[in-house]
Amino acid sequence: MGDHRVAVVTGASRGIGRAVATALAGAGHAVVVGYAGNEAAAKEVVDRIAATGGRAVAARADVADENAVAALFDTATEAFGGVDVVVNSAGRMALSPIADLDLADLDALHRTNIRGTFVVAREAARRVRPGGAIVLVSTSILGLQFPGYGAYAASKGAVEAMTLILAREMRGRDITVNTVAPGPTATELFLEGKDEATVEHLAKQPPLERLGTPADIAGVVAFLAGPGGRWVNGQVLRANGGIV
């Protein structure tokens, strides 16, 4: 399953998506590094993969734009011959009590996290080859239910709601569909706006007494995308060190 597998990873220019792209490349996948706007960061990921003997290309796409996403998959087919693994790591976060939330922020969350996930999943359902895997990304906030995360959690709840349904719709095609729900993970997106005391408090919550790392999450995704994960299907895996 190694050398000829091709992965499309959205949100791959930074954070968890970047770690996923490099992990899949390390497992033998050719990788399309999808990014929203930071071309330089995406190129760094491609160069890093190439430096270790892997194959990768960068492609810009707004995940909520169905034409851009179709073009992203076209890039995978033109560069590497098809698509076997799709990981939708692109996401947006906005924190606010529900009473105070700017509805423009709610619309932006909906567009990226719900519509974007749906558009990528729809294209994946049309294109992924037999033996392939679709991996979506949610959040362990759905279980933790911290104040301030209402809109974000609601958007990711939609992702979890479609997981088993899409897995069942793939019946007969030998394609798995799962969602990974990270807990607090040391990414720029997570750390932004949090003081040291808050970060320290969150790091002490899991029995393992640390924040997750992008590599921790990437390892779970690589498992689901690889031969060892073939019998895991329609599941939401809470990768959070035991915090919930």
mmCIF file of C-alpha atoms in Angstrom:
data_model
loop_
_atom_site.group_PDB
_atom_site.id
_atom_site.type_symbol
_atom_site.label_atom_id
_atom_site.label_comp_id
_atom_site.label_asym_id
_atom_site.label_seq_id
_atom_site.Cartn_x
_atom_site.Cartn_y
_atom_site.Cartn_z
ATOM 1 C CA MET A 1 0.000 0.000 0.000
ATOM 2 C CA GLY A 2 3.030 2.314 0.142
ATOM 3 C CA ASP A 3 4.788 3.688 -2.903
ATOM 4 C CA HIS A 4 1.809 4.238 -5.175
ATOM 5 C CA ARG A 5 -0.573 5.841 -2.667
ATOM 6 C CA VAL A 6 -1.511 9.466 -3.053
ATOM 7 C CA ALA A 7 -2.800 11.756 -0.303
ATOM 8 C CA VAL A 8 -4.552 15.113 -0.480
ATOM 9 C CA VAL A 9 -4.159 17.078 2.768
ATOM 10 C CA THR A 10 -5.922 20.416 3.229
ATOM 11 C CA GLY A 11 -4.708 22.972 5.742
ATOM 12 C CA ALA A 12 -1.281 21.438 5.262
ATOM 13 C CA SER A 13 0.864 24.574 5.433
ATOM 14 C CA ARG A 14 0.944 24.674 9.237
ATOM 15 C CA GLY A 15 0.051 22.973 12.500
ATOM 16 C CA ILE A 16 -1.614 19.584 12.456
ATOM 17 C CA GLY A 17 -2.060 19.574 8.666
ATOM 18 C CA ARG A 18 1.651 20.130 8.147
ATOM 19 C CA ALA A 19 2.492 17.248 10.497
ATOM 20 C CA VAL A 20 -0.039 15.020 8.729
ATOM 21 C CA ALA A 21 1.435 15.799 5.307
ATOM 22 C CA THR A 22 4.960 14.946 6.430
ATOM 23 C CA ALA A 23 3.831 11.799 8.272
ATOM 24 C CA LEU A 24 1.966 10.489 5.244
ATOM 25 C CA ALA A 25 4.955 11.270 3.025
ATOM 26 C CA GLY A 26 7.117 9.342 5.461
ATOM 27 C CA ALA A 27 4.748 6.393 5.120
ATOM 28 C CA GLY A 28 5.252 6.391 1.354
ATOM 29 C CA HIS A 29 2.418 8.563 0.110
ATOM 30 C CA ALA A 30 2.851 11.195 -2.570
ATOM 31 C CA VAL A 31 1.229 14.271 -1.050
ATOM 32 C CA VAL A 32 -0.699 17.244 -2.378
ATOM 33 C CA VAL A 33 -0.134 19.998 0.186
ATOM 34 C CA GLY A 34 -3.332 22.019 0.153
ATOM 35 C CA TYR A 35 -3.198 25.547 1.551
ATOM 36 C CA ALA A 36 -5.503 28.542 1.787
ATOM 37 C CA GLY A 37 -3.135 31.469 1.408
ATOM 38 C CA ASN A 38 0.377 30.978 2.785
ATOM 39 C CA GLU A 39 2.262 29.858 -0.301
ATOM 40 C CA ALA A 40 5.687 30.190 1.322
ATOM 41 C CA ALA A 41 4.732 27.936 4.221
ATOM 42 C CA ALA A 42 3.244 25.346 1.850
ATOM 43 C CA LYS A 43 6.441 25.387 -0.209
ATOM 44 C CA GLU A 44 8.436 24.754 2.969
ATOM 45 C CA VAL A 45 6.380 21.609 3.577
ATOM 46 C CA VAL A 46 6.951 20.434 0.003
ATOM 47 C CA ASP A 47 10.690 21.096 0.324
ATOM 48 C CA ARG A 48 10.848 19.262 3.645
ATOM 49 C CA ILE A 49 9.154 16.221 2.136
ATOM 50 C CA ALA A 50 11.423 16.315 -0.917
ATOM 51 C CA ALA A 51 14.501 16.573 1.311
ATOM 52 C CA THR A 52 13.628 13.223 2.881
ATOM 53 C CA GLY A 53 13.083 11.550 -0.487
ATOM 54 C CA GLY A 54 9.328 11.991 -0.661
ATOM 55 C CA ARG A 55 7.111 13.404 -3.401
ATOM 56 C CA ALA A 56 4.872 16.424 -2.902
ATOM 57 C CA VAL A 57 3.338 19.397 -4.667
ATOM 58 C CA ALA A 58 1.580 22.428 -3.209
ATOM 59 C CA ALA A 59 -1.846 23.547 -4.418
ATOM 60 C CA ARG A 60 -3.928 26.487 -3.267
ATOM 61 C CA ALA A 61 -7.615 25.932 -2.571
ATOM 62 C CA ASP A 62 -10.378 27.481 -0.517
ATOM 63 C CA VAL A 63 -12.019 24.348 0.878
ATOM 64 C CA ALA A 64 -15.480 25.929 0.726
ATOM 65 C CA ASP A 65 -15.137 26.591 -3.018
ATOM 66 C CA GLU A 66 -16.200 23.458 -4.852
ATOM 67 C CA ASN A 67 -14.386 24.449 -8.047
ATOM 68 C CA ALA A 68 -11.135 25.079 -6.202
ATOM 69 C CA VAL A 69 -11.443 21.744 -4.394
ATOM 70 C CA ALA A 70 -12.117 19.919 -7.667
ATOM 71 C CA ALA A 71 -8.978 21.554 -9.064
ATOM 72 C CA LEU A 72 -7.049 20.404 -5.982
ATOM 73 C CA PHE A 73 -8.040 16.803 -6.715
ATOM 74 C CA ASP A 74 -7.222 17.328 -10.389
ATOM 75 C CA THR A 75 -3.717 18.348 -9.313
ATOM 76 C CA ALA A 76 -3.350 15.059 -7.418
ATOM 77 C CA THR A 77 -4.461 13.079 -10.459
ATOM 78 C CA GLU A 78 -2.260 14.989 -12.890
ATOM 79 C CA ALA A 79 0.833 14.892 -10.664
ATOM 80 C CA PHE A 80 0.542 11.423 -9.172
ATOM 81 C CA GLY A 81 -2.196 9.484 -10.957
ATOM 82 C CA GLY A 82 -5.131 9.518 -8.545
ATOM 83 C CA VAL A 83 -6.242 9.925 -4.918
ATOM 84 C CA ASP A 84 -6.189 7.293 -2.166
ATOM 85 C CA VAL A 85 -6.232 9.311 1.046
ATOM 86 C CA VAL A 86 -7.960 12.609 1.832
ATOM 87 C CA VAL A 87 -7.390 14.460 5.106
ATOM 88 C CA ASN A 88 -9.373 17.653 5.655
ATOM 89 C CA SER A 89 -7.295 19.517 8.208
ATOM 90 C CA ALA A 90 -8.358 23.001 7.108
ATOM 91 C CA GLY A 91 -10.292 24.757 9.852
ATOM 92 C CA ARG A 92 -11.160 28.043 11.483
ATOM 93 C CA MET A 93 -11.683 28.975 15.132
ATOM 94 C CA ALA A 94 -13.482 31.916 16.747
ATOM 95 C CA LEU A 95 -13.940 32.115 20.514
ATOM 96 C CA SER A 96 -16.762 34.037 22.143
ATOM 97 C CA PRO A 97 -19.647 33.493 24.542
ATOM 98 C CA ILE A 98 -22.703 32.666 22.484
ATOM 99 C CA ALA A 99 -24.453 35.826 23.711
ATOM 100 C CA ASP A 100 -21.654 38.015 22.352
ATOM 101 C CA LEU A 101 -20.736 36.231 19.133
ATOM 102 C CA ASP A 102 -20.505 38.335 16.003
ATOM 103 C CA LEU A 103 -22.667 36.521 13.488
ATOM 104 C CA ALA A 104 -20.114 37.289 10.777
ATOM 105 C CA ASP A 105 -17.722 35.055 12.750
ATOM 106 C CA LEU A 106 -20.399 32.366 12.921
ATOM 107 C CA ASP A 107 -20.855 32.543 9.141
ATOM 108 C CA ALA A 108 -17.088 32.295 8.604
ATOM 109 C CA LEU A 109 -16.901 29.230 10.872
ATOM 110 C CA HIS A 110 -19.814 27.646 9.051
ATOM 111 C CA ARG A 111 -18.236 28.320 5.669
ATOM 112 C CA THR A 112 -14.856 26.779 6.454
ATOM 113 C CA ASN A 113 -15.653 24.109 9.038
ATOM 114 C CA ILE A 114 -19.026 22.830 7.808
ATOM 115 C CA ARG A 115 -19.308 23.740 4.134
ATOM 116 C CA GLY A 116 -15.550 23.263 3.635
ATOM 117 C CA THR A 117 -15.576 19.823 5.219
ATOM 118 C CA PHE A 118 -18.666 18.867 3.238
ATOM 119 C CA VAL A 119 -17.176 20.042 -0.077
ATOM 120 C CA VAL A 120 -13.910 18.154 0.528
ATOM 121 C CA ALA A 121 -15.795 15.046 1.681
ATOM 122 C CA ARG A 122 -18.079 15.213 -1.361
ATOM 123 C CA GLU A 123 -15.135 15.401 -3.753
ATOM 124 C CA ALA A 124 -13.351 12.632 -1.853
ATOM 125 C CA ALA A 125 -16.431 10.419 -2.073
ATOM 126 C CA ARG A 126 -16.410 10.869 -5.841
ATOM 127 C CA ARG A 127 -12.692 10.363 -6.404
ATOM 128 C CA VAL A 128 -10.961 8.202 -3.778
ATOM 129 C CA ARG A 129 -9.843 4.856 -5.166
ATOM 130 C CA PRO A 130 -10.767 1.471 -3.653
ATOM 131 C CA GLY A 131 -8.651 0.737 -0.589
ATOM 132 C CA GLY A 132 -8.581 4.416 0.280
ATOM 133 C CA ALA A 133 -9.342 6.437 3.390
ATOM 134 C CA ILE A 134 -11.102 9.707 4.155
ATOM 135 C CA VAL A 135 -10.149 11.402 7.431
ATOM 136 C CA LEU A 136 -12.007 14.441 8.747
ATOM 137 C CA VAL A 137 -10.977 16.580 11.724
ATOM 138 C CA SER A 138 -13.176 17.558 14.663
ATOM 139 C CA THR A 139 -12.252 18.583 18.215
ATOM 140 C CA SER A 140 -12.407 17.097 21.706
ATOM 141 C CA ILE A 141 -14.096 20.362 22.741
ATOM 142 C CA LEU A 142 -17.349 18.557 21.912
ATOM 143 C CA GLY A 143 -16.766 16.482 25.027
ATOM 144 C CA LEU A 144 -15.043 19.135 27.150
ATOM 145 C CA GLN A 145 -17.664 21.798 26.404
ATOM 146 C CA PHE A 146 -15.589 24.768 27.525
ATOM 147 C CA PRO A 147 -17.403 28.126 27.661
ATOM 148 C CA GLY A 148 -16.540 30.357 24.725
ATOM 149 C CA TYR A 149 -16.334 27.498 22.239
ATOM 150 C CA GLY A 150 -20.045 27.252 21.398
ATOM 151 C CA ALA A 151 -19.870 28.256 17.746
ATOM 152 C CA TYR A 152 -16.647 26.321 17.092
ATOM 153 C CA ALA A 153 -17.982 23.178 18.778
ATOM 154 C CA ALA A 154 -21.244 23.466 16.852
ATOM 155 C CA SER A 155 -19.351 23.611 13.562
ATOM 156 C CA LYS A 156 -17.298 20.548 14.447
ATOM 157 C CA GLY A 157 -20.393 18.702 15.677
ATOM 158 C CA ALA A 158 -21.561 18.839 12.074
ATOM 159 C CA VAL A 159 -18.329 17.124 10.999
ATOM 160 C CA GLU A 160 -18.897 14.278 13.445
ATOM 161 C CA ALA A 161 -22.532 13.988 12.331
ATOM 162 C CA MET A 162 -21.549 13.215 8.743
ATOM 163 C CA THR A 163 -18.776 10.705 9.571
ATOM 164 C CA LEU A 164 -20.704 7.445 9.953
ATOM 165 C CA ILE A 165 -23.213 8.492 7.297
ATOM 166 C CA LEU A 166 -20.449 8.946 4.719
ATOM 167 C CA ALA A 167 -18.824 5.678 5.803
ATOM 168 C CA ARG A 168 -22.100 3.893 5.145
ATOM 169 C CA GLU A 169 -22.498 5.645 1.800
ATOM 170 C CA MET A 170 -19.115 4.186 0.800
ATOM 171 C CA ARG A 171 -20.496 0.642 1.171
ATOM 172 C CA GLY A 172 -19.024 -1.743 -1.377
ATOM 173 C CA ARG A 173 -16.124 0.557 -2.315
ATOM 174 C CA ASP A 174 -13.520 -0.487 0.285
ATOM 175 C CA ILE A 175 -13.107 3.101 1.516
ATOM 176 C CA THR A 176 -12.998 4.003 5.202
ATOM 177 C CA VAL A 177 -14.263 7.276 6.673
ATOM 178 C CA ASN A 178 -13.210 8.426 10.129
ATOM 179 C CA THR A 179 -12.831 11.618 12.119
ATOM 180 C CA VAL A 180 -9.974 12.515 14.460
ATOM 181 C CA ALA A 181 -10.893 14.839 17.324
ATOM 182 C CA PRO A 182 -7.743 16.325 18.867
ATOM 183 C CA GLY A 183 -7.627 17.678 22.387
ATOM 184 C CA PRO A 184 -5.535 20.722 23.317
ATOM 185 C CA THR A 185 -2.609 20.592 20.883
ATOM 186 C CA ALA A 186 0.375 22.928 20.781
ATOM 187 C CA THR A 187 -0.266 24.675 17.473
ATOM 188 C CA GLU A 188 -0.219 28.384 16.624
ATOM 189 C CA LEU A 189 -4.004 28.286 16.259
ATOM 190 C CA PHE A 190 -4.435 26.824 19.756
ATOM 191 C CA LEU A 191 -1.833 28.932 21.562
ATOM 192 C CA GLU A 192 -2.937 32.243 20.052
ATOM 193 C CA GLY A 193 -4.490 34.546 22.647
ATOM 194 C CA LYS A 194 -3.896 32.229 25.634
ATOM 195 C CA ASP A 195 -1.777 33.314 28.586
ATOM 196 C CA GLU A 196 0.848 31.051 30.131
ATOM 197 C CA ALA A 197 -1.362 30.108 33.103
ATOM 198 C CA THR A 198 -4.175 28.953 30.824
ATOM 199 C CA VAL A 199 -1.819 26.875 28.696
ATOM 200 C CA GLU A 200 -0.240 25.363 31.828
ATOM 201 C CA HIS A 201 -3.680 24.514 33.232
ATOM 202 C CA LEU A 202 -4.750 22.779 30.032
ATOM 203 C CA ALA A 203 -1.459 20.895 29.822
ATOM 204 C CA LYS A 204 -2.079 19.405 33.288
ATOM 205 C CA GLN A 205 -5.561 18.103 32.436
ATOM 206 C CA PRO A 206 -4.688 14.819 30.690
ATOM 207 C CA PRO A 207 -3.262 11.972 32.795
ATOM 208 C CA LEU A 208 -0.176 12.265 30.564
ATOM 209 C CA GLU A 209 0.214 15.850 31.842
ATOM 210 C CA ARG A 210 1.154 17.623 28.638
ATOM 211 C CA LEU A 211 -0.383 19.210 25.578
ATOM 212 C CA GLY A 212 -0.658 17.135 22.471
ATOM 213 C CA THR A 213 1.738 17.807 19.614
ATOM 214 C CA PRO A 214 0.934 17.960 15.913
ATOM 215 C CA ALA A 215 2.990 14.759 15.540
ATOM 216 C CA ASP A 216 0.705 12.994 18.055
ATOM 217 C CA ILE A 217 -2.321 13.760 15.909
ATOM 218 C CA ALA A 218 -0.503 12.998 12.657
ATOM 219 C CA GLY A 219 0.340 9.533 13.978
ATOM 220 C CA VAL A 220 -3.358 8.787 14.501
ATOM 221 C CA VAL A 221 -4.221 10.045 11.017
ATOM 222 C CA ALA A 222 -1.406 8.005 9.454
ATOM 223 C CA PHE A 223 -2.711 4.909 11.256
ATOM 224 C CA LEU A 224 -6.216 5.453 9.873
ATOM 225 C CA ALA A 225 -4.804 6.051 6.384
ATOM 226 C CA GLY A 226 -2.561 2.992 6.473
ATOM 227 C CA PRO A 227 -2.954 -0.775 6.406
ATOM 228 C CA GLY A 228 -3.311 -1.057 10.184
ATOM 229 C CA GLY A 229 -6.427 1.117 10.240
ATOM 230 C CA ARG A 230 -8.517 -0.709 7.649
ATOM 231 C CA TRP A 231 -10.972 -2.157 10.173
ATOM 232 C CA VAL A 232 -11.647 1.190 11.849
ATOM 233 C CA ASN A 233 -14.544 2.802 10.011
ATOM 234 C CA GLY A 234 -17.222 5.373 10.766
ATOM 235 C CA GLN A 235 -15.538 6.311 14.038
ATOM 236 C CA VAL A 236 -14.622 9.498 15.885
ATOM 237 C CA LEU A 237 -11.245 9.022 17.571
ATOM 238 C CA ARG A 238 -10.629 11.421 20.454
ATOM 239 C CA ALA A 239 -6.863 11.894 20.368
ATOM 240 C CA ASN A 240 -6.379 13.868 23.543
ATOM 241 C CA GLY A 241 -4.210 11.976 26.049
ATOM 242 C CA GLY A 242 -7.178 11.078 28.236
ATOM 243 C CA ILE A 243 -8.470 14.592 28.913
ATOM 244 C CA VAL A 244 -12.055 13.498 28.261
#
